[in-house]
XYZ file of C-alpha atoms in Angstrom:
663
model
C 68.368 135.531 75.071
C 71.395 134.338 72.760
C 71.837 130.881 73.057
C 75.572 130.781 72.674
C 75.572 131.744 76.502
C 74.325 128.629 77.526
C 76.454 126.593 74.715
C 79.552 128.334 75.279
C 82.177 125.560 76.628
C 83.937 126.634 79.605
C 87.320 125.578 81.295
C 86.228 122.456 83.825
C 85.537 123.926 87.123
C 88.721 124.559 89.394
C 89.540 122.565 92.496
C 87.374 123.831 94.983
C 86.828 121.859 98.842
C 83.773 120.273 99.287
C 83.783 121.040 102.828
C 83.045 124.519 104.007
C 85.946 126.874 104.065
C 87.233 127.707 107.992
C 88.370 130.999 108.198
C 91.162 131.618 111.184
C 91.058 134.907 113.198
C 94.504 136.625 113.633
C 95.977 136.666 116.989
C 96.723 140.610 116.292
C 93.379 141.094 114.411
C 91.784 141.523 118.159
C 91.937 144.716 119.778
C 92.597 142.808 123.205
C 95.361 141.063 122.306
C 96.866 144.209 120.765
C 96.585 145.877 123.981
C 97.527 143.220 126.083
C 100.620 142.683 123.724
C 101.640 146.440 124.890
C 101.322 146.040 128.199
C 103.821 142.672 128.274
C 105.890 144.912 126.321
C 105.431 147.795 128.540
C 105.772 145.828 131.779
C 108.777 143.822 131.002
C 110.784 146.964 129.714
C 109.755 148.509 133.001
C 110.865 145.577 135.021
C 114.317 145.284 133.389
C 114.689 148.677 134.155
C 113.830 148.100 137.726
C 115.668 144.921 138.581
C 118.743 146.521 137.065
C 118.903 149.485 139.216
C 117.307 152.123 137.238
C 116.119 155.287 138.711
C 112.047 154.981 139.435
C 111.999 158.389 137.316
C 112.647 155.323 134.164
C 110.540 152.548 135.213
C 107.745 154.802 136.433
C 106.262 155.957 133.731
C 106.478 152.696 132.024
C 104.775 151.035 134.601
C 102.054 153.945 134.305
C 101.651 153.034 130.592
C 100.836 149.068 131.545
C 98.079 150.281 133.610
C 96.882 152.288 131.273
C 97.225 150.159 128.126
C 96.396 147.013 130.167
C 93.640 148.211 132.220
C 91.723 150.958 129.904
C 89.312 148.229 128.286
C 88.441 146.124 131.308
C 87.484 149.289 133.381
C 85.590 150.748 130.840
C 83.482 147.883 130.837
C 83.181 147.847 134.286
C 81.971 151.294 134.657
C 79.571 150.681 132.298
C 78.439 147.990 133.334
C 78.177 149.586 137.091
C 76.083 152.549 135.515
C 73.405 149.546 134.589
C 73.470 148.835 138.389
C 75.438 145.717 137.866
C 78.757 144.865 139.144
C 81.624 143.422 136.982
C 84.386 141.362 138.021
C 86.801 143.162 135.430
C 86.399 146.397 137.501
C 87.135 144.164 140.603
C 90.104 143.118 139.135
C 91.184 146.894 138.047
C 90.437 148.223 141.878
C 92.552 145.327 142.804
C 95.750 146.551 140.680
C 94.933 149.974 141.667
C 94.818 149.013 145.468
C 98.103 147.200 145.463
C 99.935 150.412 143.641
C 98.215 152.610 146.101
C 100.423 150.653 148.715
C 103.615 150.326 147.112
C 102.934 147.220 145.248
C 103.807 148.970 141.647
C 105.059 146.239 140.045
C 102.712 143.761 141.478
C 99.537 145.297 140.250
C 101.252 145.764 137.206
C 101.444 142.302 136.924
C 98.069 141.545 137.856
C 97.064 144.249 134.971
C 99.735 142.107 132.395
C 98.073 138.465 133.113
C 94.391 140.063 133.546
C 94.845 141.518 129.676
C 96.378 138.452 128.458
C 94.043 136.387 129.984
C 91.078 138.497 128.135
C 92.923 138.473 124.898
C 92.901 134.767 125.135
C 89.609 134.294 125.715
C 88.618 136.958 123.123
C 90.404 134.789 120.882
C 88.806 131.370 121.918
C 85.663 133.348 121.020
C 86.897 134.356 117.890
C 88.051 130.643 116.858
C 84.787 129.069 117.986
C 82.421 131.914 115.702
C 85.341 130.944 113.022
C 84.586 127.290 113.222
C 80.575 128.309 112.715
C 80.947 130.961 110.362
C 83.456 128.496 108.200
C 79.720 126.825 107.495
C 78.434 130.371 106.177
C 81.004 131.519 103.817
C 79.451 129.020 100.757
C 77.543 131.504 98.634
C 79.336 134.128 96.474
C 78.560 137.702 96.810
C 77.773 138.682 93.093
C 76.068 137.219 90.594
C 75.200 137.685 86.754
C 71.732 139.045 85.804
C 70.624 138.908 82.540
C 67.888 141.261 81.215
C 65.155 141.085 78.637
C 67.127 142.111 75.981
C 70.067 139.415 76.746
C 72.643 142.175 78.123
C 74.410 140.750 81.319
C 75.067 142.770 84.431
C 76.572 141.912 88.044
C 75.292 142.743 90.744
C 75.647 141.444 94.695
C 73.318 138.820 95.548
C 71.731 140.344 98.049
C 70.153 142.644 95.039
C 68.610 139.793 93.355
C 64.659 139.547 93.311
C 62.282 136.335 93.224
C 61.589 136.052 89.318
C 65.393 137.298 88.159
C 67.345 135.400 85.831
C 70.988 134.676 86.242
C 73.853 133.143 84.458
C 76.021 130.639 86.075
C 79.167 129.597 84.180
C 81.256 126.238 84.593
C 82.893 126.735 87.713
C 81.386 129.366 89.337
C 79.384 129.338 92.793
C 75.189 129.594 92.339
C 74.279 132.772 93.662
C 70.573 131.992 94.729
C 68.075 129.486 95.617
C 65.875 129.192 92.476
C 64.933 126.500 89.272
C 66.673 125.962 86.192
C 65.470 127.987 83.139
C 68.082 126.210 80.254
C 71.090 124.464 79.950
C 72.561 121.346 81.853
C 75.484 120.845 83.909
C 76.446 118.643 87.438
C 76.157 120.753 90.454
C 78.651 120.057 93.781
C 75.779 120.633 96.660
C 77.749 118.725 98.915
C 77.846 121.555 101.449
C 74.368 121.725 101.538
C 72.677 118.330 101.033
C 75.544 116.061 102.011
C 75.575 114.084 98.367
C 79.063 112.680 97.824
C 78.723 113.223 93.812
C 77.537 116.187 91.485
C 74.130 116.165 90.660
C 73.114 116.332 87.361
C 70.984 119.515 86.696
C 68.397 120.250 83.671
C 65.875 122.794 82.945
C 63.019 122.769 85.923
C 66.150 121.468 88.434
C 66.062 122.817 92.165
C 69.383 124.801 92.698
C 70.802 126.297 95.908
C 73.226 129.368 96.225
C 76.573 128.959 97.537
C 76.485 124.941 95.683
C 79.202 124.585 93.111
C 78.441 124.699 89.585
C 80.135 122.085 87.021
C 81.090 122.168 83.506
C 78.004 123.643 81.896
C 76.496 126.595 81.814
C 73.142 127.075 83.823
C 70.058 130.085 83.280
C 68.450 129.942 86.732
C 65.145 131.967 87.699
C 65.648 133.229 91.071
C 63.184 131.178 93.757
C 63.674 133.150 97.221
C 65.065 136.327 98.191
C 68.611 136.061 99.375
C 67.025 136.244 103.186
C 65.265 133.526 102.657
C 67.445 130.960 100.897
C 68.959 128.041 102.336
C 72.267 129.476 103.168
C 70.425 132.459 105.078
C 67.889 129.852 106.908
C 71.321 128.659 108.036
C 73.557 131.577 108.932
C 70.258 132.679 110.920
C 70.234 129.439 112.792
C 73.919 129.409 113.814
C 74.611 133.079 114.725
C 71.122 132.504 117.143
C 73.077 129.916 118.454
C 75.607 132.322 119.440
C 73.704 134.711 121.193
C 71.599 132.738 123.512
C 72.699 131.456 126.553
C 72.198 127.799 127.989
C 70.067 127.372 131.471
C 73.250 127.059 133.060
C 74.747 129.861 132.079
C 71.989 132.260 133.103
C 71.983 131.017 136.420
C 75.627 131.600 136.955
C 75.158 135.198 136.004
C 72.494 135.317 138.549
C 74.706 134.107 141.528
C 77.819 136.364 139.840
C 75.824 139.501 141.003
C 75.223 138.239 144.515
C 78.512 136.838 144.746
C 80.334 139.806 143.913
C 78.610 141.925 145.967
C 79.270 139.740 148.867
C 83.073 139.649 147.897
C 83.205 143.501 148.024
C 81.559 143.119 151.555
C 83.908 140.185 152.668
C 86.826 142.208 151.198
C 86.163 145.536 153.149
C 85.693 142.968 156.233
C 89.338 141.102 155.592
C 90.884 144.819 155.446
C 88.958 146.283 158.539
C 89.023 143.420 160.796
C 92.650 142.920 161.094
C 93.161 146.593 161.619
C 90.804 146.423 164.351
C 93.405 143.996 166.167
C 96.440 146.095 165.209
C 97.586 144.704 162.199
C 99.374 147.156 159.672
C 97.731 149.283 157.178
C 99.539 147.637 154.304
C 99.181 144.088 155.331
C 95.502 144.889 155.671
C 94.990 146.507 152.322
C 97.375 143.705 150.624
C 95.668 140.854 152.085
C 92.040 142.747 151.226
C 93.423 143.133 147.572
C 94.651 139.729 146.926
C 91.386 138.493 148.641
C 89.550 140.384 145.954
C 91.736 138.841 143.067
C 91.263 135.144 144.003
C 87.695 135.231 144.914
C 86.325 136.774 142.071
C 84.430 134.003 139.826
C 85.950 134.728 136.588
C 87.056 130.660 135.784
C 83.131 130.089 137.258
C 81.693 132.181 134.684
C 83.411 131.135 131.629
C 82.944 127.491 132.676
C 79.728 127.269 130.876
C 79.663 128.570 126.941
C 82.820 127.680 125.677
C 82.192 124.197 126.064
C 78.752 124.057 124.522
C 79.437 126.842 121.645
C 82.284 124.370 120.860
C 79.989 121.690 120.526
C 77.560 123.270 118.566
C 80.724 124.062 116.140
C 81.732 120.874 116.078
C 78.072 119.373 115.284
C 77.541 122.071 112.476
C 80.886 121.410 110.827
C 79.100 117.332 110.507
C 75.864 119.164 109.055
C 73.789 119.211 112.122
C 72.697 122.908 113.365
C 71.993 123.709 116.665
C 69.802 126.700 117.231
C 71.317 127.671 120.342
C 73.181 126.835 123.627
C 70.407 125.886 125.543
C 69.465 123.151 123.077
C 72.922 121.795 123.152
C 72.600 121.204 126.792
C 69.145 119.800 126.749
C 70.350 117.489 124.501
C 72.571 115.816 127.029
C 68.992 115.122 129.203
C 67.076 113.242 126.090
C 66.013 109.850 127.537
C 63.287 108.978 125.055
C 63.097 109.388 121.081
C 60.174 109.759 118.980
C 60.579 109.066 114.650
C 58.445 110.175 111.641
C 58.417 107.806 109.009
C 57.921 109.267 105.658
C 61.420 111.750 104.635
C 62.678 110.864 108.101
C 63.328 107.194 108.520
C 62.643 106.851 104.756
C 63.683 109.517 101.839
C 60.866 110.736 101.352
C 61.078 109.807 97.583
C 58.753 106.664 96.436
C 60.545 104.451 94.139
C 59.008 101.811 92.142
C 60.120 98.278 93.752
C 57.915 95.612 92.090
C 56.972 95.112 88.677
C 54.027 91.971 88.655
C 52.839 91.481 84.877
C 49.699 89.332 85.379
C 49.760 85.700 83.054
C 48.549 86.106 79.730
C 48.697 89.541 79.509
C 51.256 89.142 77.307
C 53.447 91.774 79.005
C 56.873 91.372 80.550
C 58.066 94.000 83.128
C 59.386 96.380 80.625
C 56.972 96.508 78.563
C 54.239 96.614 81.698
C 56.136 99.319 83.516
C 56.683 101.338 80.014
C 52.616 101.075 79.586
C 52.018 102.565 83.096
C 54.655 105.396 82.304
C 53.326 106.334 79.122
C 49.246 107.142 80.804
C 51.089 108.924 83.864
C 53.568 110.595 82.382
C 51.086 114.025 82.288
C 50.388 113.403 85.938
C 52.192 115.221 88.895
C 51.342 112.613 91.474
C 54.385 111.639 93.106
C 53.547 107.958 92.530
C 53.304 108.553 89.044
C 56.652 110.331 88.904
C 57.952 107.129 90.394
C 56.473 105.446 87.962
C 57.988 107.797 85.196
C 61.713 107.531 86.570
C 61.757 104.315 86.578
C 60.429 103.491 83.200
C 62.682 106.017 81.801
C 65.696 104.475 83.652
C 65.121 100.961 82.188
C 64.162 101.600 78.467
C 63.790 103.787 75.632
C 61.476 106.816 75.341
C 57.751 106.644 76.329
C 55.447 105.915 73.755
C 52.886 109.097 72.655
C 49.686 109.840 75.137
C 46.210 110.827 74.102
C 43.056 112.017 75.930
C 44.912 112.080 79.399
C 42.448 112.690 82.311
C 43.016 112.032 86.081
C 41.059 111.361 88.803
C 41.850 112.045 92.853
C 41.688 109.189 94.468
C 41.168 106.759 91.778
C 44.143 106.839 89.436
C 44.881 108.142 85.568
C 43.385 107.396 81.993
C 44.644 107.710 78.794
C 44.949 106.380 75.551
C 48.287 104.539 74.554
C 49.284 103.290 71.224
C 45.383 102.952 70.670
C 44.579 100.739 73.621
C 42.711 102.458 76.958
C 44.929 102.682 79.692
C 43.842 103.505 83.358
C 46.655 103.183 86.074
C 45.383 103.414 90.215
C 44.075 101.836 93.363
C 43.399 98.469 92.853
C 40.376 99.036 95.551
C 38.889 101.360 93.192
C 39.705 99.842 89.615
C 38.936 96.911 90.259
C 35.513 97.497 91.505
C 34.596 98.680 87.916
C 36.312 95.429 86.175
C 34.702 91.874 85.876
C 37.659 90.441 84.312
C 38.757 86.934 85.113
C 42.273 88.168 85.979
C 40.696 90.298 88.854
C 41.146 87.949 91.404
C 44.620 87.189 90.902
C 45.514 91.258 90.601
C 43.887 91.854 93.945
C 45.909 88.900 95.298
C 49.272 90.426 94.309
C 48.184 94.110 95.330
C 47.402 92.747 98.578
C 50.653 91.037 99.015
C 52.398 94.200 97.961
C 50.357 95.814 100.281
C 51.258 93.648 103.539
C 54.750 94.023 102.434
C 54.908 98.129 102.909
C 54.431 98.743 99.680
C 51.679 101.170 97.436
C 50.092 98.858 94.891
C 48.947 100.463 91.714
C 47.077 98.370 89.296
C 47.317 98.783 85.513
C 44.392 97.998 83.296
C 44.381 98.092 79.264
C 40.991 98.311 77.603
C 39.180 97.325 80.998
C 41.121 94.370 81.780
C 44.145 94.029 84.470
C 47.297 93.603 83.085
C 49.808 93.993 85.796
C 50.475 95.576 89.366
C 53.474 97.949 90.280
C 54.641 97.717 94.094
C 56.073 101.502 94.815
C 57.582 102.074 98.554
C 59.379 105.086 100.064
C 63.433 103.813 100.576
C 64.763 103.151 104.020
C 67.390 105.595 104.716
C 70.748 103.471 104.663
C 71.353 104.637 108.103
C 67.963 104.201 109.825
C 68.821 101.068 111.327
C 72.091 102.152 112.667
C 70.953 105.106 113.887
C 67.612 103.872 115.841
C 70.032 100.741 117.498
C 72.477 103.775 118.784
C 69.806 105.821 120.054
C 67.999 102.829 121.854
C 71.754 102.495 123.226
C 71.923 105.540 124.292
C 68.570 106.450 125.782
C 68.259 103.075 127.567
C 64.623 102.599 125.256
C 63.489 102.018 121.874
C 62.807 105.071 120.280
C 58.617 105.106 119.202
C 57.635 105.667 115.470
C 54.992 108.221 115.350
C 53.511 108.007 111.500
C 50.011 109.296 110.196
C 50.866 106.484 107.316
C 48.610 102.957 107.810
C 49.416 100.488 110.051
C 50.673 97.667 107.917
C 53.253 99.860 106.223
C 54.148 101.357 109.873
C 54.871 97.831 111.195
C 56.641 96.783 108.082
C 59.203 99.588 108.476
C 59.248 99.846 111.722
C 60.410 96.034 111.980
C 63.596 96.502 109.477
C 64.747 99.436 111.667
C 64.172 97.417 114.820
C 61.188 99.315 116.286
C 58.354 96.814 117.397
C 55.374 96.281 119.599
C 54.017 99.341 121.153
C 56.814 101.773 120.088
C 54.526 101.446 116.420
C 52.062 104.282 116.560
C 50.164 104.453 113.032
C 47.289 106.483 111.474
C 48.307 109.866 113.572
C 47.190 113.125 112.905
C 49.359 115.724 113.927
C 47.395 116.307 117.350
C 47.828 112.670 117.771
C 51.674 112.585 117.454
C 51.516 115.786 119.958
C 49.440 113.736 122.278
C 51.908 110.657 122.234
C 54.557 113.078 123.234
C 52.814 114.577 126.166
C 51.952 111.220 127.525
C 55.570 110.527 127.509
C 56.574 113.713 128.765
C 54.240 113.168 131.565
C 56.098 109.864 133.155
C 58.996 112.127 133.272
C 60.684 111.256 129.916
C 62.955 114.318 128.388
C 61.811 113.435 124.374
C 63.189 113.737 121.176
C 61.377 114.145 117.970
C 62.739 113.707 114.994
C 60.464 115.093 112.082
C 60.281 116.867 108.364
C 56.866 117.747 107.730
C 54.230 120.314 108.279
C 52.626 117.754 110.371
C 55.402 117.097 112.258
C 55.850 120.803 113.608
C 53.411 120.951 116.449
C 55.187 117.088 118.417
C 58.595 119.114 117.421
C 57.264 122.053 119.399
C 55.989 120.234 122.214
C 58.969 118.015 122.364
C 61.858 118.495 125.310
C 63.949 119.223 122.100
C 63.383 118.755 118.080
C 65.291 117.718 115.359
C 64.307 118.601 111.793
C 65.679 116.835 108.432
C 66.927 119.722 106.231
C 66.953 118.553 103.145
C 63.467 117.976 102.414
C 62.123 119.539 105.358
C 59.057 122.005 105.624
C 60.136 125.535 106.226
C 57.373 125.234 109.331
C 59.509 122.155 110.456
C 62.977 123.959 110.222
C 61.698 126.738 112.256
C 59.910 124.935 114.733
C 62.602 122.897 115.729
C 65.746 123.193 117.686
C 67.828 121.364 115.477
C 68.318 121.263 111.465
C 69.958 117.591 109.986
C 71.351 119.704 106.867
C 72.410 116.593 105.185
C 69.675 114.411 106.442
C 72.052 111.538 108.028
C 70.110 109.893 110.669
C 73.404 108.575 112.202
C 74.536 112.210 113.166
C 71.484 112.521 115.640
C 72.888 109.827 118.452
C 76.505 111.586 117.934
C 74.971 114.889 118.624
C 73.259 113.880 121.768
C 76.454 112.067 122.968
C 78.536 115.029 122.110
C 76.071 117.202 124.229
C 76.855 114.988 126.903
C 80.464 115.297 126.801
C 79.776 119.426 126.768
C 77.659 118.857 130.228
C 80.526 116.797 131.705
C 83.097 119.369 130.626
C 81.015 122.159 132.205
C 80.770 120.475 135.337
C 84.965 119.517 135.304
C 85.399 123.578 134.791
C 83.251 124.239 137.880
C 85.032 121.723 139.885
C 88.461 123.714 138.371
C 87.228 126.872 139.220
C 85.626 125.900 142.361
C 88.645 123.844 143.599
C 90.925 126.887 142.414
C 88.786 129.934 144.288
C 88.771 127.537 147.608
C 92.451 126.974 147.903
C 93.810 130.326 147.291
C 90.861 131.892 149.340
C 91.647 129.972 152.749
C 95.410 130.422 151.660
C 95.337 134.201 151.740
C 92.785 134.250 154.965
C 94.661 131.104 157.286
C 98.222 131.912 155.424
C 99.891 134.985 153.695
C 99.709 134.644 149.434
C 101.509 136.433 147.780
C 99.958 138.579 145.724
C 101.500 137.827 142.294
C 100.988 134.030 143.090
C 97.259 134.858 143.375
C 96.970 136.492 140.478
C 98.566 133.556 138.745
C 96.576 130.969 140.348
C 93.566 133.210 139.465
C 94.135 134.011 135.601
C 95.744 130.616 135.167
C 92.697 128.898 136.252
C 90.487 131.147 133.858
C 92.644 130.154 130.661
C 92.745 126.543 132.080
C 88.945 126.529 132.276
C 88.463 128.540 128.739
C 90.825 125.911 127.127
C 89.363 122.987 128.466
C 86.154 124.213 127.120
C 87.819 124.796 123.831
C 88.642 120.974 123.285
C 85.102 119.830 121.588
C 86.423 121.727 118.594
C 88.125 118.788 117.440
C 87.312 116.670 115.108
C 88.670 113.906 117.637
C 85.300 115.153 119.889
C 83.253 114.449 117.633
C 84.859 110.855 116.078
C 85.111 109.842 120.199
C 81.275 111.163 120.922
C 80.542 109.006 117.450
C 82.294 105.896 119.046
C 80.441 106.391 122.337
C 77.018 106.572 120.595
C 77.589 102.984 119.228
């Protein structure tokens, strides 16, 4: 591999939007819109000729063409549904239009076709724009990558052809094509689209990188660690696409009712036609009234009432870093009235950090030298606490001293020779058992003090004598306390902390975020977490569980709704959870709950609007005389109003309002 590939200076990275690019489907890219436009043009031309006194042979074929261009798609869809023994409302509209034409109301039937086709085009556009808002999150990973062969030659290949173990070259300003680890090179990578980090992150050999993130000014050689189908972006794609294919319980209920309703409407339409005839009404008047009834009683607006608000809420949440896997989940979230939170990796960042450095009096060490001594001994270790000590030492001082004779004992600690001294670093309870030095009692006091404060104490021995204690703790997320407060306000009860950590550490952290008393449950095994959730649900509560680890997956599955932390969450937790917090921003959880409640309110609004329109128009037609064009306008107008009302949740203002309501 030629070294100049990694040393070659490149231009500064081009300005690339830090948010996911937005797609915008063009109106006439949709077949429904093109057919509706053709039907409208033909109708207007035919109507103009008819109103100006042109002969029927001039405008008649134009009306026929209007019926064909505007009605063939819904007619075909209705016939297809009929073959599957399902009665589609689209077919009823076409039958009504043909019925109107059969009694001489050719213009009225054509108007119905045009309005129905236009309504269908608007629905298709609304659905496409909703999908745009969701899919815009996914246009992140590049389509090609530069793969390096063993002899150093380059080949541009589609990213889906990359295999685990392949080596790819990412030049300055390019997007990374696969999840993997850096083999060589240094750069800064903007990974805000994946992790939400506000600033580019320095990357060097051994660091993990993600597909779709933007490389800075350095070149990186990366070893592919996951297949394209298993990358973070691919998992996001699968989750979001699944959301568009699922239907909420309300929607499924409406679809069941729709079939019975449509059959009932057909029988009622026949009755509306035959009963007046039996009492001497004219054939034309009875048929016109029956056709009008069929149109205004159709449940189009009722059917459309549910999904647009829920899918719009899903899209809006996705733009703000929360991927809700289905409309079912989005609807359920609005009913949540209890919350259970994991500790490590959820309320905390999940990365241990040095918080205290306490050299013992008489050791001759200050904070920096004590930390450097401990870090030198810990340097070869892969234990998370060891890495925390090493990172803290590197951030404070020069290079670490050379280490020899390193050994590690699980549950005890490490030993090594540093600058000729025998150094041991590990658990105070284990190391102090073997130490009879006069400083042991003071070291034990410091360790107990740190542990009472929720930190993990690490004792440092030099030549068998205690020289200091280092305190390590997982840092609380900046928005944890605010999220707990907001969830308490939304649900009316304090969230419950469920953790496998020790009771002292759990109680200390819980107090920091406002969780106290009986709401703190520590030392739990995975099955214990499930039991805690089930106890709440047995009391009729709808529990939301938020976690990140494999040990949280059973509770996530058992809960009414489960949220996984996306950045550090285990694969099992991500798969089990109903939603994923991609950027690990806890504050988004109460906002999404509030957004779900707003979606549920819109569903109710839509059902009321649809029911009101249908009731008024049906009563008008049965009691009085509802003109067919007015019935068409009322029916299709209610459908459009319901659809557009549901799309209100696509706006950023809806997210901001939900965030405000959650405070």
